[in-house]
Short mmCIF file of C-alpha atoms in Angstrom, two decimals:
data_model
loop_
_atom_site.label_atom_id
_atom_site.label_comp_id
_atom_site.label_asym_id
_atom_site.label_seq_id
_atom_site.Cartn_x
_atom_site.Cartn_y
_atom_site.Cartn_z
CA MET A 1385 -10.69 21.29 10.79
CA ALA A 1386 -7.49 21.75 8.84
CA LYS A 1387 -5.41 18.94 7.43
CA ILE A 1388 -2.83 17.64 9.88
CA ALA A 1389 0.60 16.49 8.64
CA ILE A 1390 1.37 12.81 9.17
CA PRO A 1391 3.97 12.58 12.02
CA THR A 1392 7.46 11.59 10.96
CA VAL A 1393 10.79 11.08 12.71
CA ALA A 1394 14.28 10.64 11.35
CA VAL A 1395 15.84 7.29 12.17
CA MET A 1396 19.42 5.92 11.74
CA CYS A 1397 19.27 2.76 9.68
CA GLU A 1398 21.32 -0.46 9.89
CA ASP A 1399 23.04 0.51 6.61
CA GLY A 1400 24.32 3.75 8.15
CA THR A 1401 21.89 6.03 6.26
CA THR A 1402 19.11 8.13 7.75
CA ASP A 1403 15.50 7.56 6.74
CA ILE A 1404 12.14 8.91 7.78
CA ASN A 1405 9.89 6.65 9.87
CA VAL A 1406 6.27 7.59 9.15
CA GLY A 1407 3.58 7.57 11.84
CA LEU A 1408 -0.09 6.95 11.50
CA ASN A 1409 -2.24 9.42 9.54
CA PRO A 1410 -4.19 11.46 12.11
CA ASN A 1411 -6.76 12.89 9.70
CA VAL A 1412 -10.42 11.90 9.82
CA ASP A 1413 -11.76 13.83 6.86
CA ALA A 1414 -11.28 11.73 3.72
CA ASN A 1415 -9.84 14.58 1.61
CA ASP A 1416 -7.44 15.61 4.35
CA LYS A 1417 -6.39 11.99 4.87
CA VAL A 1418 -5.54 11.41 1.23
CA GLN A 1419 -3.85 14.82 0.78
CA ALA A 1420 -1.72 14.26 3.96
CA PHE A 1421 -0.72 10.90 2.56
CA VAL A 1422 0.29 12.46 -0.73
CA ASP A 1423 2.24 15.26 1.02
CA CYS A 1424 4.09 12.69 3.10
CA PHE A 1425 4.92 10.14 0.31
CA ARG A 1426 5.16 12.11 -2.94
CA GLY A 1427 8.94 12.43 -2.73
CA CYS A 1428 9.36 8.70 -2.29
CA ALA A 1429 7.04 7.97 -5.21
CA ASN A 1430 9.41 10.13 -7.29
CA THR A 1431 12.23 7.85 -6.21
CA VAL A 1432 10.30 4.89 -7.69
CA TYR A 1433 9.74 6.90 -10.86
CA SER A 1434 13.52 7.52 -11.15
CA LEU A 1435 14.63 3.98 -10.31
CA CYS A 1436 11.98 2.00 -12.19
CA TYR A 1437 11.80 3.42 -15.75
CA ARG A 1438 9.25 6.19 -15.11
CA PHE A 1439 6.85 4.07 -13.02
CA PRO A 1440 3.90 6.45 -12.63
CA VAL A 1441 4.04 8.49 -9.40
CA ARG A 1442 0.24 8.46 -9.11
CA LEU A 1443 0.26 4.64 -9.38
CA ALA A 1444 2.80 4.25 -6.59
CA LEU A 1445 0.85 6.64 -4.41
CA ALA A 1446 -2.43 4.92 -5.16
CA MET A 1447 -1.06 1.46 -4.41
CA TRP A 1448 0.67 2.53 -1.20
CA GLY A 1449 -2.29 4.57 -0.07
CA GLY A 1450 -4.82 1.85 -0.79
CA GLU A 1451 -2.78 -0.94 0.69
CA SER A 1452 -2.22 1.04 3.85
CA GLY A 1453 -5.61 2.74 4.23
CA TRP A 1454 -3.81 6.04 3.42
CA ALA A 1455 -1.34 5.38 6.25
CA THR A 1456 -3.93 4.35 8.85
CA GLY A 1457 -3.02 0.67 9.01
CA ASN A 1458 -1.14 -0.44 12.15
CA THR A 1459 0.55 -3.41 10.38
CA GLN A 1460 1.85 -1.15 7.59
CA TYR A 1461 2.99 1.38 10.15
CA ARG A 1462 4.79 -1.14 12.31
CA ASN A 1463 6.49 -2.63 9.29
CA GLN A 1464 7.02 0.70 7.46
CA ASN A 1465 5.78 -1.37 4.48
CA TRP A 1466 3.14 0.77 2.83
CA SER A 1467 2.59 -1.66 -0.05
CA ASN A 1468 2.36 -4.97 1.85
CA MET A 1469 5.37 -6.52 0.08
CA ILE A 1470 5.77 -10.10 1.33
CA TYR A 1471 9.04 -11.07 3.02
CA THR A 1472 10.75 -13.85 1.13
CA SER A 1473 14.36 -13.42 2.17
CA MET A 1474 16.86 -10.87 3.43
CA THR A 1475 17.44 -9.86 -0.19
CA ASN A 1476 13.83 -9.87 -1.39
CA PRO A 1477 12.42 -7.36 -1.22
CA VAL A 1478 15.66 -5.31 -1.33
CA GLY A 1479 16.49 -3.31 1.78
CA ASN A 1480 14.14 -5.09 4.18
CA ILE A 1481 15.36 -5.79 7.72
CA GLY A 1482 13.48 -8.99 8.22
CA SER A 1483 10.03 -10.53 8.46
CA GLY A 1484 7.64 -8.11 10.06
CA VAL A 1485 4.15 -8.39 11.44
CA ASN A 1486 1.93 -10.93 9.50
CA GLY A 1487 4.89 -12.06 7.31
CA TRP A 1488 5.25 -8.79 5.46
CA ALA A 1489 8.70 -7.37 4.86
CA MET A 1490 9.88 -4.71 7.36
CA PHE A 1491 11.66 -1.52 6.49
CA GLU A 1492 13.23 1.30 8.52
CA GLY A 1493 11.49 4.14 6.74
CA ARG A 1494 9.69 5.44 3.73
CA GLU A 1495 12.72 5.85 1.41
CA HIS A 1496 13.95 2.27 2.08
CA HIS A 1497 10.34 1.12 1.34
CA ALA A 1498 10.24 3.13 -1.91
CA LYS A 1499 13.51 1.71 -3.22
CA ALA A 1500 12.36 -1.79 -2.30
CA PHE A 1501 9.12 -1.29 -4.18
CA ALA A 1502 11.01 -0.19 -7.28
CA TYR A 1503 13.44 -3.04 -7.06
CA PHE A 1504 10.67 -5.54 -6.31
CA PHE A 1505 9.43 -4.96 -9.87
CA LEU A 1506 12.94 -4.73 -11.35
CA ASN A 1507 14.25 -7.94 -9.73
CA ASN A 1508 11.33 -10.33 -9.89
CA SER A 1509 10.95 -11.90 -13.28
CA ARG A 1510 7.13 -12.21 -13.05
CA TYR A 1511 7.11 -8.45 -13.61
CA SER A 1512 9.30 -8.60 -16.75
CA GLY A 1513 6.31 -7.58 -18.88
CA LEU A 1514 5.83 -4.43 -16.84
CA ILE A 1515 9.53 -3.62 -16.97
CA SER A 1516 9.71 -4.24 -20.77
CA TYR A 1517 6.68 -1.97 -21.20
CA LEU A 1518 8.19 0.80 -19.03
CA GLN A 1519 11.46 0.62 -20.91
CA SER A 1520 9.63 0.92 -24.22
CA THR A 1521 7.78 4.22 -23.54
CA THR A 1522 8.53 7.65 -22.29
CA ALA A 1523 4.95 8.18 -21.02
CA PRO A 1524 3.71 5.00 -19.34
CA ASP A 1525 -0.08 4.58 -19.31
CA ILE A 1526 -1.28 3.93 -15.72
CA ASN A 1527 -4.01 1.49 -16.81
CA THR A 1528 -1.49 -0.57 -18.76
CA CYS A 1529 0.82 -0.70 -15.72
CA ILE A 1530 -2.04 -1.71 -13.50
CA SER A 1531 -2.87 -4.57 -15.88
CA TYR A 1532 0.72 -5.85 -15.97
CA ILE A 1533 0.99 -5.67 -12.14
CA ALA A 1534 -2.37 -7.37 -11.49
CA ASN A 1535 -1.82 -10.05 -14.13
CA ALA A 1536 1.56 -10.91 -12.54
CA GLY A 1537 -0.21 -11.67 -9.31
CA TYR A 1538 0.81 -8.71 -7.08
CA GLY A 1539 -2.63 -8.68 -5.40
CA GLY A 1540 -3.27 -12.44 -5.51
CA SER A 1541 -4.96 -14.69 -8.00
CA ASP A 1542 -8.00 -12.53 -8.63
CA TYR A 1543 -6.24 -10.47 -11.28
CA ALA A 1544 -9.32 -8.57 -12.42
CA GLY A 1545 -10.46 -7.91 -8.91
CA TYR A 1546 -7.07 -6.48 -7.91
CA ALA A 1547 -6.95 -4.33 -11.09
CA ASN A 1548 -10.38 -2.94 -10.20
CA THR A 1549 -9.31 -2.29 -6.59
CA VAL A 1550 -6.22 -0.35 -7.76
CA GLN A 1551 -8.44 1.60 -10.13
CA GLY A 1552 -10.60 2.56 -7.19
CA TRP A 1553 -7.58 3.68 -5.19
CA LEU A 1554 -6.35 5.71 -8.15
CA SER A 1555 -9.77 7.36 -8.44
CA THR A 1556 -9.70 8.20 -4.73
CA LEU A 1557 -6.21 9.66 -5.09
CA ILE A 1558 -7.18 11.86 -8.06
CA ASN A 1559 -10.46 13.01 -6.56
CA ARG A 1560 -9.16 13.72 -3.03
CA SER A 1561 -5.68 15.21 -3.55
CA ASP A 1562 -3.50 17.35 -5.76
CA ALA A 1563 -1.52 14.35 -6.99
#
């Protein structure tokens, strides 16, 4: 069976812009599932790269894919929050439209989510080490970025466990897609 594109629909957002609301990934085959995810989200990962000092595209894709089960998670779909950013206020993370399912931030589409993901790191001081590192290099090392993100508590208090989890997602991304 051939890879099926993840369904998308254009939506008008509260801020007057148009975004793309992403549906659930219909693919069953693991390779097709990951590749369809990459095809759907690569452009938005490039937005993160542009906004956040060359944040690695593969890392954004791996984190979003892993956190959302490669766009198979109902909660992430309903919130359009592919990275499970926690809602703290109407200004954090940037661009959210309120508290979504399970207390995660809610977005109107993938581009709003991508911008919020970039600004989440830029605006929260606990990621200042990551930002300083990204500003200091033209070719960020993904493993170094993972370490900064995990040690700042992005995935909870088990820093090493989260770093290993992200490494696993990255490996899946590399082995099952053209990313």
